[in-house]
């Protein structure tokens, strides 16, 4: 076989292989994007469920603790939204509630006890901050969603729930007559998430209070 015939054979082989290699590379890229998307969805679902659980328990008052507490709180103090107070004008959420007779957990899974309360009330908060430890000027894949709770000395502690959050918005929903007929307050929570490159994902859930009128 001459050199020319060998070169022609190699060229034909490459012509056949190139589409297959390109298709394989595209499949790998799509698989990586799919896995990243599923990871973001999983983290987002977990974060939204934690916020939803906090909203549902906001204002809960154990009857025995209620009798001990001397200060009567305005219901507005049990759930507060601070608009555009965080990373890229994200909203933040603060919840207060009493402890039940069972086992209660804060937003990072710590068991809530009386030494983790202030004025007989537990504190849970959610906010978005710039990712810690990243020098200025370095591009980051969104901010960090933080969970706030009280330590055993009653001081606020922040713990990172997830990174890659571009924006957190929280809106109270109203009907044409105001709040719902049942007196419940309904909040729409939206998380905008990113991997810092190609993926951008919006997740939205609505949650209703159970203890506020």
Coordinates of N, CA, C and O in Angstrom, one line a residue, residues 16 29 31-32 40 42 57 69 80 105 118 142 181 184 186-187 211:
X16 N -15.2 9.7 9.3 CA -16.2 8.9 10.0 C -16.3 9.1 11.5 O -17.3 9.1 12.1
X29 N -21.3 16.8 27.7 CA -21.6 18.2 28.2 C -23.1 18.3 28.7 O -23.3 18.8 29.8
X31 N -24.9 15.8 29.8 CA -25.0 15.0 31.1 C -24.5 15.8 32.3 O -25.1 15.8 33.3
X32 N -23.4 16.5 32.1 CA -22.8 17.3 33.2 C -23.8 18.4 33.5 O -24.1 18.7 34.7
X40 N -28.7 21.5 41.8 CA -29.3 22.8 42.1 C -30.8 22.6 42.6 O -31.2 23.2 43.6
X42 N -32.2 20.0 43.8 CA -32.2 19.3 45.1 C -31.9 20.3 46.3 O -32.6 20.3 47.3
X57 N -44.6 27.5 61.1 CA -44.6 27.5 62.5 C -44.5 28.9 63.1 O -44.6 29.1 64.4
X69 N -44.6 33.9 79.7 CA -44.0 35.1 79.0 C -44.8 36.3 79.5 O -46.0 36.4 79.4
X80 N -41.2 38.6 59.9 CA -40.7 39.9 59.3 C -40.0 39.7 58.0 O -39.1 38.7 57.9
X105 N -36.7 21.5 65.8 CA -35.4 21.7 65.2 C -35.3 23.1 64.6 O -36.3 23.7 64.1
X118 N -34.9 33.2 73.1 CA -34.8 34.5 73.7 C -36.2 35.0 74.0 O -37.1 35.0 73.1
X142 N -22.9 33.3 42.3 CA -24.0 33.7 43.2 C -23.6 33.9 44.6 O -22.4 33.8 45.0
X181 N -59.7 34.6 53.8 CA -60.8 34.6 54.7 C -60.4 33.9 56.0 O -61.0 34.2 57.1
X184 N -55.2 33.3 57.4 CA -53.8 32.9 57.1 C -53.1 33.9 56.2 O -53.7 34.7 55.5
X186 N -50.2 34.2 53.3 CA -49.6 33.4 52.3 C -48.4 34.1 51.8 O -48.5 35.3 51.4
X187 N -47.2 33.5 51.7 CA -46.0 34.1 51.2 C -45.5 33.3 50.0 O -45.4 32.1 50.0
X211 N -50.4 29.8 62.4 CA -50.6 30.3 63.8 C -50.8 31.8 63.9 O -51.0 32.3 65.0

